[in-house]
Protein backbone atom coordinates (compact mmCIF):
# COMPACT_ATOMS: atom_id res chain seq x y z
CA MET A 1 0.99 32.75 -1.94
CA LYS A 2 4.69 33.25 -1.44
CA LYS A 3 6.95 33.09 -4.45
CA ARG A 4 10.28 31.38 -3.98
CA ASN A 5 13.24 31.18 -6.32
CA VAL A 6 13.13 27.41 -6.40
CA SER A 7 14.04 25.07 -9.20
CA VAL A 8 11.21 23.33 -10.97
CA MET A 9 13.42 20.56 -12.27
CA LEU A 10 13.01 18.14 -9.36
CA ALA A 11 9.24 18.41 -9.47
CA ALA A 12 9.16 18.21 -13.24
CA ALA A 13 11.16 15.00 -13.15
CA ALA A 14 8.63 13.57 -10.73
CA ALA A 15 5.76 14.64 -12.94
CA VAL A 16 6.89 12.76 -16.00
CA ALA A 17 7.91 9.72 -13.95
CA VAL A 18 4.34 8.80 -13.14
CA LEU A 19 3.03 5.78 -15.03
CA ALA A 20 4.54 6.83 -18.33
CA GLY A 21 8.20 6.79 -17.26
CA CYS A 22 10.66 9.63 -16.74
CA SER A 23 12.41 11.94 -19.12
CA GLY A 24 15.77 13.55 -18.56
CA THR A 25 18.86 14.81 -20.30
CA GLY A 26 22.40 13.56 -20.56
CA THR A 27 23.78 10.07 -20.32
CA LYS A 28 26.66 10.21 -17.87
CA THR A 29 26.43 8.39 -14.55
CA GLU A 30 28.16 10.37 -11.85
CA THR A 31 29.46 9.56 -8.41
CA THR A 32 29.29 12.12 -5.65
CA THR A 33 30.68 11.68 -2.16
CA ALA A 34 28.47 13.16 0.46
CA ALA A 35 30.47 13.44 3.70
CA PRO A 36 30.59 11.05 6.62
CA ALA A 37 27.76 9.46 9.09
CA THR A 38 27.49 6.70 12.48
CA GLU A 39 26.19 3.34 12.40
CA SER A 40 23.61 2.47 15.03
CA ALA A 41 24.33 -0.27 17.50
CA ALA A 42 22.67 -3.43 16.21
CA ALA A 43 21.65 -4.58 12.79
CA ALA A 44 18.18 -6.01 12.32
CA ALA A 45 19.54 -8.95 10.40
CA GLY A 46 23.23 -9.60 10.70
CA GLU A 47 25.98 -7.51 12.20
CA SER A 48 28.16 -4.87 10.60
CA LYS A 49 31.76 -5.96 10.20
CA GLU A 50 33.39 -2.56 10.12
CA VAL A 51 36.33 -2.07 12.42
CA SER A 52 35.42 0.04 15.43
CA GLY A 53 36.32 3.68 14.93
CA GLU A 54 36.45 3.51 11.14
CA LYS A 55 33.97 5.27 8.90
CA THR A 56 31.24 3.13 7.46
CA LYS A 57 31.01 3.64 3.71
CA LEU A 58 27.64 3.37 1.95
CA LYS A 59 26.55 3.65 -1.66
CA LEU A 60 23.26 5.43 -2.39
CA ALA A 61 21.75 5.34 -5.90
CA LEU A 62 19.33 7.98 -7.16
CA TRP A 63 18.72 10.28 -10.10
CA ASP A 64 19.17 14.02 -10.64
CA TYR A 65 21.11 14.53 -7.42
CA ASP A 66 22.69 17.81 -8.45
CA VAL A 67 20.14 19.51 -10.67
CA GLU A 68 19.50 23.10 -9.71
CA GLY A 69 17.38 23.29 -6.57
CA SER A 70 17.58 19.56 -5.80
CA VAL A 71 16.56 18.63 -2.27
CA TYR A 72 19.24 15.92 -2.03
CA PRO A 73 22.40 17.96 -1.27
CA ALA A 74 20.73 19.67 1.70
CA MET A 75 19.44 16.33 2.89
CA MET A 76 22.86 14.69 2.70
CA GLU A 77 24.44 17.63 4.50
CA ALA A 78 21.95 17.20 7.35
CA PHE A 79 22.58 13.45 7.39
CA ASN A 80 26.34 14.00 7.61
CA GLN A 81 25.90 16.29 10.59
CA LYS A 82 23.89 13.66 12.45
CA TYR A 83 26.04 10.69 11.39
CA PRO A 84 29.64 11.94 11.02
CA ASN A 85 31.01 8.40 10.91
CA ILE A 86 29.10 7.29 7.84
CA GLU A 87 30.43 8.30 4.45
CA VAL A 88 27.85 8.19 1.65
CA GLU A 89 28.89 7.82 -1.96
CA VAL A 90 26.03 8.95 -4.19
CA ILE A 91 25.66 7.07 -7.46
CA ASN A 92 23.87 9.63 -9.57
CA ALA A 93 22.35 9.16 -13.04
CA PRO A 94 20.13 11.32 -15.24
CA ALA A 95 16.44 10.56 -14.88
CA ASN A 96 16.13 9.19 -18.40
CA ASP A 97 18.81 6.54 -17.85
CA TYR A 98 18.38 5.76 -14.19
CA GLU A 99 16.05 2.76 -14.25
CA THR A 100 18.14 0.85 -16.79
CA LYS A 101 21.42 1.66 -15.03
CA LEU A 102 20.03 0.75 -11.61
CA THR A 103 18.79 -2.65 -12.79
CA THR A 104 22.12 -3.34 -14.49
CA MET A 105 24.10 -2.45 -11.37
CA LEU A 106 21.93 -4.54 -9.07
CA ALA A 107 21.93 -7.54 -11.42
CA SER A 108 25.72 -7.41 -11.74
CA GLY A 109 26.14 -7.51 -7.97
CA ASP A 110 27.20 -3.89 -7.53
CA ASP A 111 27.51 -3.10 -3.82
CA ILE A 112 24.77 -0.47 -3.69
CA ASP A 113 23.38 -0.33 -0.16
CA VAL A 114 20.35 1.97 -0.48
CA TYR A 115 18.55 3.14 -3.60
CA PHE A 116 15.55 5.00 -4.92
CA ALA A 117 13.10 3.26 -7.27
CA LYS A 118 11.53 5.29 -10.06
CA SER A 119 7.90 4.64 -9.05
CA ASN A 120 5.66 2.43 -6.97
CA THR A 121 4.52 0.65 -10.16
CA SER A 122 8.06 -0.45 -11.04
CA TYR A 123 8.92 -1.34 -7.43
CA PRO A 124 7.35 -4.86 -7.40
CA THR A 125 9.70 -6.01 -10.17
CA LEU A 126 12.67 -5.12 -7.96
CA VAL A 127 11.16 -7.24 -5.20
CA GLN A 128 10.60 -10.16 -7.59
CA LYS A 129 14.25 -10.04 -8.65
CA ASN A 130 15.35 -10.21 -5.01
CA PHE A 131 16.82 -6.72 -5.11
CA ALA A 132 14.94 -5.53 -2.01
CA LEU A 133 15.20 -6.34 1.70
CA ASP A 134 12.03 -7.06 3.70
CA LEU A 135 12.00 -4.26 6.26
CA ASN A 136 9.50 -5.79 8.70
CA ALA A 137 12.10 -7.37 11.00
CA ALA A 138 14.22 -4.22 11.21
CA ALA A 139 11.23 -1.97 11.82
CA LYS A 140 9.96 -4.24 14.60
CA GLU A 141 13.34 -4.64 16.30
CA LYS A 142 14.13 -0.94 16.19
CA GLY A 143 10.61 0.12 17.18
CA PHE A 144 10.27 2.24 14.06
CA ASP A 145 6.81 3.81 13.86
CA LEU A 146 5.18 3.21 10.46
CA THR A 147 1.88 5.00 11.18
CA PRO A 148 2.96 8.43 9.75
CA TYR A 149 2.98 6.84 6.27
CA GLY A 150 -0.77 6.23 6.41
CA THR A 151 -2.31 3.83 3.90
CA VAL A 152 0.51 4.19 1.35
CA LEU A 153 2.48 1.23 2.72
CA GLU A 154 -0.41 -1.19 2.37
CA GLN A 155 -1.51 0.15 -1.01
CA HIS A 156 1.89 0.51 -2.66
CA TYR A 157 4.52 -1.55 -0.87
CA VAL A 158 3.22 -4.62 0.96
CA ILE A 159 3.71 -7.77 -1.13
CA ASP A 160 2.67 -11.11 0.37
CA GLY A 161 3.03 -9.63 3.84
CA GLY A 162 6.52 -8.26 3.18
CA LEU A 163 7.37 -4.57 3.32
CA TYR A 164 10.26 -3.78 0.99
CA ALA A 165 10.34 0.03 0.79
CA LEU A 166 9.47 3.26 2.52
CA PRO A 167 8.05 6.28 0.66
CA PHE A 168 10.37 9.25 0.26
CA ARG A 169 7.57 11.33 -1.21
CA THR A 170 3.88 10.89 -1.90
CA ASN A 171 1.74 12.76 -4.37
CA ASP A 172 -1.99 13.14 -4.01
CA TRP A 173 -3.55 13.95 -7.36
CA VAL A 174 -5.71 17.02 -7.09
CA ILE A 175 -7.24 19.85 -9.13
CA TYR A 176 -5.31 23.10 -9.52
CA TYR A 177 -7.53 25.97 -10.64
CA ASN A 178 -7.04 29.50 -11.93
CA LYS A 179 -9.12 31.88 -9.79
CA LYS A 180 -9.02 34.63 -12.41
CA ILE A 181 -10.66 32.45 -15.07
CA PHE A 182 -13.44 31.63 -12.63
CA ASP A 183 -13.86 35.26 -11.58
CA ASP A 184 -13.95 36.48 -15.19
CA ALA A 185 -16.64 33.91 -16.01
CA GLY A 186 -18.64 34.71 -12.88
CA VAL A 187 -18.48 31.06 -11.84
CA ALA A 188 -18.05 29.88 -8.24
CA TYR A 189 -14.75 28.17 -7.40
CA PRO A 190 -14.69 24.35 -7.30
CA THR A 191 -14.93 22.66 -3.90
CA ASN A 192 -13.27 19.77 -2.11
CA ASP A 193 -16.39 17.70 -2.81
CA MET A 194 -16.77 17.51 -6.59
CA THR A 195 -17.60 14.64 -8.96
CA TRP A 196 -15.94 14.13 -12.32
CA GLU A 197 -19.32 14.82 -13.91
CA GLN A 198 -19.41 18.20 -12.12
CA PHE A 199 -15.78 18.84 -13.08
CA PHE A 200 -16.59 18.56 -16.80
CA GLU A 201 -19.80 20.56 -16.43
CA LEU A 202 -17.91 23.31 -14.62
CA GLY A 203 -15.26 23.25 -17.33
CA LYS A 204 -17.91 23.75 -19.97
CA GLN A 205 -18.90 27.04 -18.31
CA LEU A 206 -15.30 28.27 -18.43
CA SER A 207 -14.31 27.22 -21.95
CA HIS A 208 -14.19 29.94 -24.62
CA ASP A 209 -11.93 30.93 -27.51
CA ASP A 210 -8.50 29.40 -26.73
CA VAL A 211 -9.24 28.86 -23.03
CA TYR A 212 -10.20 25.36 -21.87
CA GLY A 213 -12.09 24.90 -18.62
CA CYS A 214 -10.54 21.49 -17.90
CA ALA A 215 -7.12 20.07 -18.64
CA PHE A 216 -5.07 16.91 -18.38
CA TYR A 217 -1.32 16.74 -18.90
CA PRO A 218 -1.23 15.19 -22.41
CA LYS A 219 0.14 11.76 -21.54
CA PRO A 220 -2.07 8.70 -21.06
CA GLY A 221 -0.53 8.03 -17.64
CA PHE A 222 -2.01 11.32 -16.43
CA ILE A 223 -5.53 10.38 -17.57
CA ALA A 224 -5.64 6.69 -16.65
CA PRO A 225 -6.02 7.42 -12.89
CA CYS A 226 -9.25 9.27 -13.61
CA LEU A 227 -10.66 6.15 -15.31
CA VAL A 228 -9.43 3.65 -12.73
CA GLY A 229 -11.24 5.61 -10.01
CA ALA A 230 -14.57 4.99 -11.74
CA VAL A 231 -14.99 1.64 -9.97
CA ASN A 232 -14.39 1.16 -6.25
CA GLY A 233 -11.49 -1.20 -5.71
CA PHE A 234 -10.59 -1.45 -9.40
CA ASP A 235 -7.29 -3.29 -9.96
CA ILE A 236 -5.70 -3.23 -13.41
CA THR A 237 -4.14 -6.64 -12.73
CA SER A 238 -7.46 -8.41 -12.06
CA SER A 239 -10.61 -6.33 -12.71
CA ASP A 240 -12.71 -6.37 -15.88
CA PHE A 241 -11.77 -3.38 -18.05
CA ASN A 242 -15.28 -3.25 -19.46
CA GLU A 243 -16.22 -1.58 -16.17
CA LEU A 244 -14.20 1.47 -17.22
CA VAL A 245 -15.94 1.94 -20.58
CA PRO A 246 -18.61 4.40 -19.27
CA ALA A 247 -15.98 6.64 -17.65
CA ALA A 248 -13.75 6.55 -20.73
CA SER A 249 -16.72 7.48 -22.89
CA LYS A 250 -17.53 10.49 -20.68
CA VAL A 251 -13.91 11.69 -20.75
CA MET A 252 -13.87 11.43 -24.55
CA ALA A 253 -17.24 13.18 -24.86
CA ALA A 254 -15.92 16.10 -22.81
CA MET A 255 -12.89 16.36 -25.09
CA LYS A 256 -15.04 16.36 -28.22
CA ASP A 257 -17.27 19.04 -26.67
CA GLY A 258 -14.22 21.27 -26.28
CA VAL A 259 -14.23 21.13 -22.48
CA TRP A 260 -10.62 19.96 -22.54
CA GLU A 261 -8.21 20.32 -25.41
CA ASP A 262 -7.98 17.69 -28.15
CA TYR A 263 -5.39 15.17 -26.95
CA ALA A 264 -3.66 14.64 -30.30
CA GLU A 265 -3.36 18.39 -30.82
CA SER A 266 -1.90 18.88 -27.35
CA VAL A 267 0.68 16.16 -27.98
CA SER A 268 1.60 17.54 -31.40
CA MET A 269 2.18 20.97 -29.85
CA SER A 270 4.08 19.51 -26.86
CA LYS A 271 1.72 21.20 -24.43
CA ASP A 272 2.36 20.87 -20.72
CA GLN A 273 1.65 22.61 -17.42
CA THR A 274 3.04 25.88 -18.82
CA TYR A 275 -0.36 26.41 -20.46
CA PHE A 276 -1.84 26.55 -16.98
CA TYR A 277 0.79 29.15 -16.05
CA GLN A 278 -0.23 31.17 -19.12
CA GLY A 279 -3.88 31.27 -18.09
CA LYS A 280 -5.10 28.96 -20.88
CA TRP A 281 -6.44 26.18 -18.66
CA GLY A 282 -9.05 26.78 -15.96
CA MET A 283 -8.53 23.53 -14.01
CA LEU A 284 -5.68 21.04 -14.26
CA TYR A 285 -5.62 17.49 -12.85
CA ASN A 286 -2.11 16.86 -11.57
CA GLY A 287 0.00 15.59 -8.68
CA SER A 288 0.91 17.65 -5.64
CA TRP A 289 4.42 18.27 -7.05
CA MET A 290 2.68 20.96 -9.12
CA THR A 291 2.71 23.21 -6.04
CA GLN A 292 6.49 23.56 -6.22
CA LEU A 293 6.29 24.29 -9.94
CA LEU A 294 3.69 27.01 -9.43
CA GLU A 295 5.51 28.65 -6.55
CA ALA A 296 8.54 29.05 -8.83
CA GLN A 297 6.52 31.07 -11.37
CA GLU A 298 5.55 34.71 -11.57
CA LEU A 299 1.89 34.03 -12.31
CA GLY A 300 -0.56 36.66 -13.42
CA PHE A 301 -3.28 35.14 -11.26
CA GLU A 302 -3.94 33.39 -7.96
CA TYR A 303 -4.43 29.64 -7.94
CA GLY A 304 -6.23 27.28 -5.60
CA ILE A 305 -6.26 23.53 -5.01
CA VAL A 306 -9.19 21.21 -4.39
CA LYS A 307 -9.36 17.48 -3.80
CA SER A 308 -9.52 15.10 -6.74
CA PRO A 309 -12.99 14.64 -8.21
CA TYR A 310 -14.64 11.24 -7.79
CA TRP A 311 -17.15 9.53 -10.04
CA GLU A 312 -20.82 9.83 -9.11
CA GLY A 313 -21.89 6.81 -7.07
CA THR A 314 -18.35 5.89 -5.98
CA GLU A 315 -16.35 6.46 -2.81
CA LYS A 316 -14.85 9.92 -2.34
CA LYS A 317 -11.23 9.16 -3.04
CA GLY A 318 -8.21 10.36 -4.98
CA PHE A 319 -5.31 8.79 -6.82
CA ALA A 320 -1.89 8.79 -5.14
CA THR A 321 1.63 7.85 -6.21
CA SER A 322 4.86 7.57 -4.24
CA THR A 323 8.65 7.36 -4.58
CA PRO A 324 10.11 4.24 -2.92
CA VAL A 325 13.45 3.90 -1.15
CA LEU A 326 14.83 0.38 -0.73
CA ILE A 327 17.74 -1.46 0.90
CA ASN A 328 19.74 -3.95 -1.10
CA PRO A 329 19.45 -7.35 0.67
CA LYS A 330 23.13 -7.96 -0.15
CA THR A 331 24.33 -5.01 1.93
CA GLU A 332 26.91 -5.88 4.55
CA LYS A 333 26.22 -2.64 6.42
CA LEU A 334 22.61 -3.02 7.37
CA ASP A 335 22.69 -0.79 10.44
CA ALA A 336 24.11 2.14 8.50
CA ALA A 337 21.82 1.46 5.53
CA TRP A 338 18.83 1.50 7.87
CA ASP A 339 19.97 4.79 9.39
CA LEU A 340 20.29 6.33 5.94
CA MET A 341 16.94 5.08 4.63
CA THR A 342 15.00 6.10 7.74
CA PHE A 343 16.66 9.52 7.72
CA LEU A 344 15.66 10.10 4.11
CA CYS A 345 12.13 8.77 4.60
CA GLY A 346 11.61 9.66 8.24
CA GLU A 347 10.77 12.83 10.13
CA GLU A 348 14.10 14.60 9.58
CA GLY A 349 14.14 14.04 5.84
CA ALA A 350 10.44 14.86 5.60
CA LYS A 351 11.05 18.30 7.09
CA ILE A 352 13.62 19.08 4.40
CA VAL A 353 11.26 17.82 1.67
CA ALA A 354 8.40 19.94 3.06
CA GLU A 355 10.65 23.02 3.17
CA SER A 356 11.23 22.42 -0.55
CA MET A 357 7.46 22.69 -1.15
CA LEU A 358 7.01 18.99 -1.87
CA VAL A 359 4.87 16.54 0.09
CA PRO A 360 6.93 13.88 1.89
CA GLY A 361 5.93 10.28 2.46
CA TYR A 362 6.23 10.75 6.22
CA MET A 363 3.41 13.01 7.38
CA SER A 364 2.56 14.60 10.69
CA ASP A 365 0.87 17.82 11.77
CA GLU A 366 4.29 19.41 12.28
CA ILE A 367 5.55 18.35 8.85
CA MET A 368 2.45 19.61 7.08
CA THR A 369 2.70 22.90 8.97
CA THR A 370 6.21 23.23 7.55
CA PHE A 371 4.84 22.52 4.08
CA LYS A 372 2.11 25.13 4.53
CA GLU A 373 4.60 27.74 5.69
CA SER A 374 6.96 27.05 2.80
CA THR A 375 4.22 27.31 0.17
CA GLY A 376 1.90 29.89 1.70
CA LEU A 377 -1.14 27.80 0.73
CA ASP A 378 -4.51 28.81 2.17
CA GLU A 379 -6.56 26.54 4.43
CA SER A 380 -8.81 25.26 1.64
CA SER A 381 -5.84 24.26 -0.50
CA MET A 382 -4.13 22.57 2.44
CA GLU A 383 -7.33 20.63 3.10
CA ALA A 384 -7.16 19.35 -0.48
CA LEU A 385 -3.76 17.79 0.19
CA THR A 386 -4.47 16.19 3.57
CA ASP A 387 -6.64 13.44 5.05
CA ASN A 388 -7.42 11.93 1.66
CA ILE A 389 -8.70 8.44 1.01
CA SER A 390 -6.40 7.30 -1.76
CA TYR A 391 -6.29 4.57 -4.37
CA GLY A 392 -3.70 3.24 -6.79
CA LEU A 393 -3.71 1.29 -10.03
CA GLY A 394 -3.91 -1.97 -8.13
CA GLU A 395 -2.31 -4.20 -5.56
CA ALA A 396 1.48 -4.22 -5.60
CA SER A 397 2.61 -7.11 -7.77
CA VAL A 398 5.11 -7.86 -10.52
CA ASN A 399 2.30 -7.58 -13.06
CA LEU A 400 1.47 -4.00 -12.11
CA GLY A 401 4.24 -2.32 -14.08
CA GLN A 402 3.56 -4.32 -17.25
CA MET A 403 -0.16 -3.73 -17.02
CA SER A 404 0.24 0.00 -16.43
CA SER A 405 2.30 0.19 -19.64
CA ALA A 406 -0.42 -1.74 -21.48
CA VAL A 407 -3.10 0.60 -20.12
CA ASN A 408 -1.16 3.63 -21.33
CA GLU A 409 -0.72 2.16 -24.81
CA GLU A 410 -4.36 1.18 -25.25
CA LEU A 411 -5.70 4.38 -23.71
CA GLU A 412 -3.63 6.51 -26.05
CA LEU A 413 -5.31 4.80 -29.00
CA VAL A 414 -8.67 5.86 -27.56
CA LEU A 415 -7.50 9.41 -26.89
CA THR A 416 -6.31 9.76 -30.49
CA ASP A 417 -9.57 8.29 -31.86
CA ASN A 418 -7.87 5.16 -33.17
CA GLN A 419 -10.06 2.78 -31.19
CA SER A 420 -13.20 2.88 -29.07
CA PRO A 421 -13.35 2.50 -25.27
CA GLU A 422 -14.96 -0.91 -25.85
CA GLU A 423 -12.05 -2.03 -28.03
CA MET A 424 -9.62 -0.77 -25.40
CA ALA A 425 -11.35 -2.87 -22.74
CA ASP A 426 -11.30 -6.02 -24.87
CA ASN A 427 -7.64 -5.53 -25.77
CA LEU A 428 -6.60 -4.96 -22.16
CA ASN A 429 -8.45 -8.00 -20.90
CA THR A 430 -6.69 -10.08 -23.56
CA ARG A 431 -3.27 -8.55 -22.96
CA ARG A 432 -3.57 -9.15 -19.23
CA GLU A 433 -4.14 -12.86 -19.79
CA GLU A 434 -0.94 -12.94 -21.82
CA ILE A 435 1.01 -11.02 -19.17
CA LEU A 436 -0.27 -13.20 -16.31
CA SER A 437 0.61 -16.36 -18.23
CA GLN A 438 4.24 -15.19 -18.49
CA ASN A 439 4.75 -14.43 -14.80
């Protein structure tokens, strides 16, 4: 696989954003002006009031705009070339502060036109607070094709028939594996059709000394998706958590058998994906952003990718997350805001994302060919990242974010041996009743 001198910071920020929230450095909010772009003819709801011939000025909010290797500057440069009469002011904040600052700005009536949300689990709260425009009317009037986004829109973004965001990026969760560890053990590589039971059994054959056959990033939000997939159609906002007890018990049994490293020890040593780089983990369950991270390393081995495992007796499916982009319903420049959002999340933006070795929300054969060429992945690894049946934590709703936080808290108590899977299930069922009663 080709090695590129790319920054890992953008992908790393995405990694820690999932379920458990993002981490970042610094506290200063910055404003960057990205040059000028042209408003399309008619707004889907309301008309732009800019004087003819003048530049339309937009505000775009996001995080980590100017970290080394960020995809955003190149994207804004391309946008400016296509739309020279739109001037975009980028409201940039560090990842760690972004969600709080965004909510504060929107609540105070700040004239942000387009913005990124931190995750699809936090997105419904923005909709509930009336911070998001329903895009259905604009998409219909402008004939915008939504099919390249696949099932992500229905799974992550449709709330009571309304569509309030488009995905900038999507991440299928897959298995990354170290071919050298398999070769040294004389064990056949994993396949794109593997159960979680087979995953742990395979890991057992690879584990020795300080090498673990299986690995999870040591945060509960990176292990919860494995459990949620144990029941077809499981929804953390409505399903009985007792159904997840058998899967949680198997995951814990594998840890205690030394198939994957003790969770508490991993946390205490601040272990992360670098242990995969160092050849200490045979297989790692992670999102597709990991590809960019790996291609930035000088590894001492070749790696491969296979589809996410699925639990025996369940549908063959894998967990997926996405990064939403929304339009503020208070914007007075809807045409220009639509042009910006659909550039970022459409075919042109997707090509730039794919060239950066990340998987965009907008997918087509051409876009995925660009991704393959930029990463140098083999056919088997590309198969792992395409044509997947995906699932999420549950139907998009305002309760999803609160429940995902509760799941992380209760699961961590199990992972650190401070409660049993049965106690976790009882606590989550009780906590959900309390959360639902408040909303």
